[in-house]
């Protein structure tokens, strides 16, 4: 194992942030996985899982059991880690402009399509090689005029030629759940089953170009653009929400790290015979049918359901208490499903998403992710 340090563009004179990448295995030998933690900075469960995973990868590497290459970024957002306002950590948005650190990643499809035009043929493996080279070149050419832009391009440069990309996060209060592309449902279900996920949310495009889709979506678009040539979906990328902010323990992190190692084994990155899959805890559902329960006004929030609870249409999800009038308003589900996440605070401003239900009916359109 060796640690690579990348210095980001300085925000102000005298200020420098660095990105650390832990490399395991031999570059270019076998499939490649990139696993990054805490893109929203203070997602402690993700950082702990990355720590536990590095411990296991060190052992596997020493035993000669790493067939492929694994990159781990134990803290993917040093900028967000440094952001505190009046003693409260603010890691989700860049305080400079308010942009979410997991939105606005470059779509490299057009650049890559122009680079490989006329170079693709009937050999799928050769096409993958050509596209990966073009993806690396396109990512290397991305501009950056500030630290946040530099962070996003560096993360994309690190992961863009990987076979597997796992973006580890956590929610406020939640059960373990995944986001992935619809076309990659089988792999998302396999990983989700190993992790014990209670929701697997699928979309062809979720909106606002999050990191995971910037890695995997170009392959789908290139398949369509060059339909006469075999182009497999050579990058499986997913966002893994590792329960809630307070679900940070060595025991949970160890279980999650073991599940990820088993997933890497099943993908030919770790040696050994894969174990049989356990029973799935859920079936995949469309992200478009995920129902956000939203506060219409500034209110005290009293939840009536727990994260992980199955609800039916019409069930009360939360009561909202007006501090001025004392009026209590109940918010109800419009669809059946599992409550896979809810906020960790008990005060909500108008428009705040309070909880999310993985349903199968009442599809939405447009931007499907939380701000």
Coordinates of C-alpha atoms in Angstrom, one line a residue:
X1 CA 0.0 0.0 0.0
X2 CA 1.1 3.5 -0.6
X3 CA -0.5 6.9 0.0
X4 CA -0.7 9.5 -2.7
X5 CA -1.2 13.1 -1.7
X6 CA -2.8 15.6 -4.1
X7 CA -2.7 19.3 -3.2
X8 CA -5.8 21.2 -4.3
X9 CA -5.9 24.7 -5.7
X10 CA -5.5 27.1 -2.9
X11 CA -8.6 29.0 -1.8
X12 CA -6.6 32.0 -0.4
X13 CA -2.9 32.7 -0.1
X14 CA -1.4 30.6 2.7
X15 CA -4.2 28.1 2.6
X16 CA -3.8 24.6 1.2
X17 CA -6.0 21.5 1.3
X18 CA -4.9 18.0 0.4
X19 CA -6.6 14.8 -0.9
X20 CA -5.2 11.5 0.3
X21 CA -5.6 8.3 -1.8
X22 CA -4.6 4.9 -0.3
X23 CA -3.5 2.6 -3.1
X24 CA -3.7 -1.2 -2.8
X25 CA -2.7 -3.9 -5.3
X26 CA -0.8 -3.4 -8.5
X27 CA -2.0 -0.7 -11.0
X28 CA -3.0 -2.2 -14.3
X29 CA -3.3 -5.7 -12.9
X30 CA -6.9 -6.9 -12.9
X31 CA -10.1 -4.8 -12.4
X32 CA -9.9 -1.5 -10.5
X33 CA -12.2 -0.2 -7.7
X34 CA -12.3 3.3 -6.3
X35 CA -14.0 3.7 -2.9
X36 CA -14.4 7.2 -1.5
X37 CA -15.9 8.3 1.8
X38 CA -17.7 11.4 3.1
X39 CA -18.1 13.6 0.1
X40 CA -20.4 15.6 2.3
X41 CA -17.4 15.8 4.7
X42 CA -18.8 15.0 8.2
X43 CA -20.3 11.6 7.3
X44 CA -18.5 9.8 10.0
X45 CA -20.0 6.3 9.4
X46 CA -18.5 6.4 5.9
X47 CA -15.1 7.5 7.2
X48 CA -15.2 4.6 9.7
X49 CA -16.0 2.1 7.0
X50 CA -13.1 3.4 4.9
X51 CA -10.8 2.9 7.9
X52 CA -12.0 -0.7 8.4
X53 CA -11.8 -1.4 4.7
X54 CA -8.2 -0.2 4.6
X55 CA -7.3 -2.5 7.5
X56 CA -8.7 -5.5 5.6
X57 CA -7.1 -4.5 2.3
X58 CA -3.7 -4.3 4.0
X59 CA -4.1 -7.9 5.2
X60 CA -5.3 -9.1 1.8
X61 CA -2.4 -7.3 0.0
X62 CA 0.2 -8.8 2.3
X63 CA -1.3 -12.3 1.7
X64 CA -1.2 -11.8 -2.1
X65 CA -5.0 -12.0 -2.3
X66 CA -5.5 -8.7 -4.2
X67 CA -5.9 -9.7 -7.9
X68 CA -6.9 -6.2 -8.9
X69 CA -6.3 -2.6 -7.8
X70 CA -8.3 -0.8 -5.1
X71 CA -8.1 3.0 -4.3
X72 CA -9.6 4.2 -1.1
X73 CA -10.2 7.9 -0.3
X74 CA -10.9 7.9 3.5
X75 CA -12.0 11.6 3.4
X76 CA -13.1 12.7 0.0
X77 CA -13.8 16.3 0.9
X78 CA -11.1 18.1 2.9
X79 CA -12.8 21.5 2.0
X80 CA -16.0 20.6 3.7
X81 CA -14.2 19.1 6.7
X82 CA -12.8 22.6 7.3
X83 CA -16.1 24.4 7.2
X84 CA -17.6 25.4 10.6
X85 CA -20.0 28.2 11.3
X86 CA -20.5 29.2 14.9
X87 CA -19.4 25.8 16.1
X88 CA -21.6 23.9 13.7
X89 CA -20.1 21.8 10.9
X90 CA -21.3 22.6 7.4
X91 CA -20.0 19.9 5.0
X92 CA -22.8 19.4 2.5
X93 CA -22.5 22.7 0.6
X94 CA -19.5 24.9 -0.4
X95 CA -19.9 28.0 1.8
X96 CA -18.3 30.1 -1.0
X97 CA -21.3 29.6 -3.4
X98 CA -23.8 27.3 -1.7
X99 CA -23.3 24.5 -4.3
X100 CA -23.6 20.9 -3.1
X101 CA -20.3 19.1 -3.1
X102 CA -22.0 16.1 -4.7
X103 CA -23.6 18.0 -7.6
X104 CA -22.4 19.5 -10.9
X105 CA -19.8 16.9 -11.9
X106 CA -18.6 17.1 -15.6
X107 CA -20.4 15.0 -18.2
X108 CA -17.5 13.8 -20.3
X109 CA -19.7 12.0 -22.9
X110 CA -19.4 14.4 -25.8
X111 CA -15.7 14.9 -25.4
X112 CA -15.1 11.1 -25.3
X113 CA -17.4 10.5 -28.2
X114 CA -15.5 12.9 -30.4
X115 CA -12.2 11.2 -29.3
X116 CA -13.3 7.7 -30.1
X117 CA -15.2 8.5 -33.3
X118 CA -14.0 6.1 -36.0
X119 CA -11.8 4.2 -33.6
X120 CA -14.3 1.7 -32.3
X121 CA -14.7 -1.8 -33.7
X122 CA -16.2 -5.2 -33.2
X123 CA -14.0 -6.1 -30.1
X124 CA -15.7 -5.1 -26.9
X125 CA -12.5 -5.3 -24.8
X126 CA -10.7 -3.0 -27.2
X127 CA -13.6 -0.6 -27.2
X128 CA -13.5 -0.4 -23.4
X129 CA -9.8 0.2 -23.5
X130 CA -10.2 3.1 -26.0
X131 CA -13.0 4.7 -24.1
X132 CA -11.2 4.5 -20.8
X133 CA -8.2 6.2 -22.3
X134 CA -10.4 8.9 -23.7
X135 CA -12.2 9.3 -20.3
X136 CA -8.8 9.7 -18.6
X137 CA -7.8 12.4 -21.2
X138 CA -11.1 14.2 -20.9
X139 CA -10.9 14.3 -17.1
X140 CA -7.3 15.4 -17.1
X141 CA -8.3 18.4 -19.3
X142 CA -11.0 19.7 -17.0
X143 CA -10.5 23.3 -15.9
X144 CA -10.6 24.5 -12.2
X145 CA -10.5 28.0 -11.0
X146 CA -11.2 27.4 -7.3
X147 CA -10.7 24.7 -4.7
X148 CA -14.2 23.2 -5.0
X149 CA -13.9 22.8 -8.8
X150 CA -10.4 21.3 -8.4
X151 CA -11.7 18.8 -5.8
X152 CA -14.5 17.7 -8.2
X153 CA -12.1 17.3 -11.1
X154 CA -9.5 15.4 -9.0
X155 CA -12.2 13.0 -7.7
X156 CA -13.4 12.4 -11.2
X157 CA -9.8 11.9 -12.5
X158 CA -9.2 9.4 -9.8
X159 CA -12.3 7.2 -10.4
X160 CA -13.2 7.7 -14.1
X161 CA -11.4 4.6 -15.4
X162 CA -12.5 2.3 -12.6
X163 CA -14.6 -0.9 -13.0
X164 CA -16.3 -0.3 -9.6
X165 CA -16.9 3.1 -7.9
X166 CA -18.5 3.2 -4.4
X167 CA -19.3 6.6 -3.1
X168 CA -19.9 6.2 0.7
X169 CA -22.2 8.6 2.5
X170 CA -24.8 8.6 5.3
X171 CA -28.1 10.3 5.9
X172 CA -29.6 12.1 8.9
X173 CA -31.4 9.1 10.4
X174 CA -31.7 6.2 8.0
X175 CA -31.5 2.5 7.2
X176 CA -28.8 1.5 4.8
X177 CA -29.8 2.3 1.2
X178 CA -28.2 2.6 -2.3
X179 CA -28.7 4.8 -5.4
X180 CA -27.7 3.4 -8.8
X181 CA -28.5 3.5 -12.5
X182 CA -31.5 1.5 -13.6
X183 CA -29.4 -0.3 -16.2
X184 CA -27.2 -1.7 -13.4
X185 CA -29.9 -3.1 -11.2
X186 CA -28.4 -6.5 -10.9
X187 CA -25.1 -5.3 -9.5
X188 CA -26.8 -2.8 -7.3
X189 CA -29.0 -5.6 -5.9
X190 CA -26.0 -7.8 -5.3
X191 CA -24.2 -5.1 -3.4
X192 CA -27.3 -4.1 -1.5
X193 CA -28.0 -7.7 -0.6
X194 CA -24.5 -8.1 0.8
X195 CA -24.8 -4.9 2.8
X196 CA -28.3 -5.6 4.1
X197 CA -29.8 -2.6 2.3
X198 CA -33.4 -1.8 3.0
X199 CA -33.9 0.3 -0.1
X200 CA -32.2 0.3 -3.6
X201 CA -33.2 3.3 -5.6
X202 CA -32.8 3.3 -9.4
X203 CA -32.8 6.0 -12.0
X204 CA -31.4 6.5 -15.4
X205 CA -30.8 10.1 -14.5
X206 CA -31.4 11.6 -11.1
X207 CA -30.6 15.2 -11.9
X208 CA -27.8 17.7 -11.2
X209 CA -25.0 15.3 -12.2
X210 CA -23.9 13.7 -8.9
X211 CA -20.5 12.0 -8.7
X212 CA -21.6 8.4 -9.2
X213 CA -23.5 9.2 -12.4
X214 CA -20.6 11.2 -13.8
X215 CA -18.6 7.9 -13.6
X216 CA -21.2 5.4 -14.9
X217 CA -23.6 7.4 -17.1
X218 CA -21.2 8.1 -20.0
X219 CA -21.0 4.3 -20.7
X220 CA -24.8 4.2 -21.2
X221 CA -24.8 7.3 -23.4
X222 CA -21.9 6.0 -25.5
X223 CA -23.7 2.6 -25.9
X224 CA -26.6 4.5 -27.5
X225 CA -24.5 6.8 -29.6
X226 CA -22.4 4.0 -31.0
X227 CA -25.1 1.3 -31.2
X228 CA -23.3 -0.5 -34.0
X229 CA -20.3 -1.3 -31.7
X230 CA -20.2 -3.5 -28.6
X231 CA -19.7 -1.3 -25.5
X232 CA -20.4 -3.0 -22.2
X233 CA -21.3 -1.0 -19.1
X234 CA -17.7 -1.1 -17.9
X235 CA -18.2 1.1 -14.8
X236 CA -20.6 0.2 -12.0
X237 CA -20.9 3.3 -9.8
X238 CA -23.3 3.7 -6.8
X239 CA -23.9 5.9 -3.9
X240 CA -24.1 3.9 -0.6
X241 CA -25.9 5.6 2.3
X242 CA -24.5 3.9 5.4
X243 CA -27.5 4.5 7.7
X244 CA -27.6 7.7 9.8
X245 CA -25.1 10.2 11.2
X246 CA -25.0 8.6 14.6
X247 CA -24.6 5.0 13.4
X248 CA -20.9 5.1 13.9
X249 CA -19.4 2.0 15.5
X250 CA -16.5 -0.3 14.9
X251 CA -19.0 -3.2 14.8
X252 CA -21.1 -1.7 12.0
X253 CA -18.1 -0.5 10.1
X254 CA -16.5 -3.9 10.2
X255 CA -19.7 -5.6 8.9
X256 CA -19.9 -3.1 6.1
X257 CA -16.2 -3.4 5.2
X258 CA -16.6 -7.2 5.1
X259 CA -19.5 -6.9 2.8
X260 CA -17.6 -4.6 0.5
X261 CA -14.6 -7.0 0.4
X262 CA -17.0 -9.8 -0.5
X263 CA -18.5 -7.7 -3.3
X264 CA -14.9 -7.1 -4.6
X265 CA -14.3 -10.8 -4.4
X266 CA -17.4 -11.4 -6.5
X267 CA -16.0 -8.9 -9.1
X268 CA -12.7 -10.6 -9.4
X269 CA -10.7 -8.0 -7.5
X270 CA -10.1 -10.1 -4.3
X271 CA -9.0 -13.8 -4.6
X272 CA -11.1 -16.6 -3.2
X273 CA -14.4 -18.3 -3.8
X274 CA -17.4 -16.0 -3.2
X275 CA -19.8 -16.9 -0.5
X276 CA -23.5 -17.5 -1.3
X277 CA -25.6 -14.3 -1.3
X278 CA -27.7 -13.9 1.8
X279 CA -31.4 -13.3 1.5
X280 CA -32.2 -9.8 0.2
X281 CA -33.9 -7.3 2.6
X282 CA -35.6 -5.4 -0.2
X283 CA -36.3 -5.2 -3.9
X284 CA -35.1 -2.3 -6.0
X285 CA -37.6 0.5 -6.7
X286 CA -37.6 3.5 -9.0
X287 CA -36.0 6.7 -7.5
X288 CA -38.8 8.5 -9.3
X289 CA -41.3 6.8 -7.0
X290 CA -39.4 7.8 -3.8
X291 CA -41.8 10.1 -1.9
X292 CA -40.3 13.0 0.0
X293 CA -42.4 14.1 3.0
X294 CA -42.0 17.9 2.9
X295 CA -42.8 20.6 5.5
X296 CA -45.0 23.3 4.2
X297 CA -43.9 25.8 6.8
X298 CA -41.5 26.4 9.7
X299 CA -42.6 23.9 12.4
X300 CA -41.6 21.6 15.2
X301 CA -41.3 18.0 13.8
X302 CA -42.6 15.0 15.8
X303 CA -42.1 11.8 13.8
X304 CA -44.7 9.1 14.1
X305 CA -42.6 6.4 12.3
X306 CA -39.1 5.1 12.6
X307 CA -36.5 4.8 9.8
X308 CA -36.9 1.3 8.3
X309 CA -40.6 1.1 9.1
X310 CA -43.0 -0.1 6.4
X311 CA -46.0 2.3 5.9
X312 CA -49.1 2.3 3.8
X313 CA -50.8 5.1 1.9
X314 CA -52.5 7.4 4.4
X315 CA -50.3 6.6 7.3
X316 CA -49.1 9.6 9.4
X317 CA -45.4 10.1 9.0
X318 CA -45.0 13.2 11.1
X319 CA -46.9 15.8 13.1
X320 CA -46.0 19.5 12.6
X321 CA -46.5 21.8 15.6
X322 CA -46.9 25.5 15.0
X323 CA -45.1 27.3 17.9
X324 CA -47.3 30.4 17.6
X325 CA -50.8 28.8 17.5
X326 CA -50.2 25.3 18.8
X327 CA -52.0 23.9 15.8
X328 CA -50.9 20.4 14.9
X329 CA -50.8 19.3 11.3
X330 CA -50.2 15.7 10.3
X331 CA -48.3 14.8 7.2
X332 CA -49.3 11.5 5.6
X333 CA -47.8 9.1 3.0
X334 CA -49.5 8.9 -0.4
X335 CA -47.8 5.7 -1.3
X336 CA -46.8 2.4 0.5
X337 CA -43.2 1.6 1.1
X338 CA -40.3 1.7 3.6
X339 CA -39.3 4.9 5.3
X340 CA -35.6 4.8 4.4
X341 CA -34.5 8.1 5.8
X342 CA -35.6 11.0 7.9
X343 CA -33.9 14.2 9.2
X344 CA -31.9 14.2 12.4
X345 CA -33.2 17.5 13.6
X346 CA -36.7 18.3 14.9
X347 CA -37.2 21.8 13.5
X348 CA -37.9 22.2 9.8
X349 CA -38.1 25.3 7.6
X350 CA -40.6 25.6 4.8
X351 CA -39.8 23.2 2.0
X352 CA -37.6 21.0 4.0
X353 CA -37.7 17.3 3.2
X354 CA -38.4 15.5 6.4
X355 CA -38.5 11.9 5.4
X356 CA -38.2 9.7 2.3
X357 CA -40.4 6.7 1.4
X358 CA -39.2 4.1 -1.2
X359 CA -42.5 3.5 -3.0
X360 CA -43.6 2.0 -6.3
X361 CA -46.4 4.4 -7.3
X362 CA -46.8 8.1 -7.8
X363 CA -43.7 8.7 -9.9
X364 CA -42.1 12.2 -10.0
X365 CA -40.1 13.8 -12.8
X366 CA -37.3 16.4 -12.9
X367 CA -34.6 16.5 -10.2
X368 CA -35.1 13.5 -8.0
X369 CA -32.4 14.0 -5.3
X370 CA -32.5 16.2 -2.2
X371 CA -30.8 19.6 -2.6

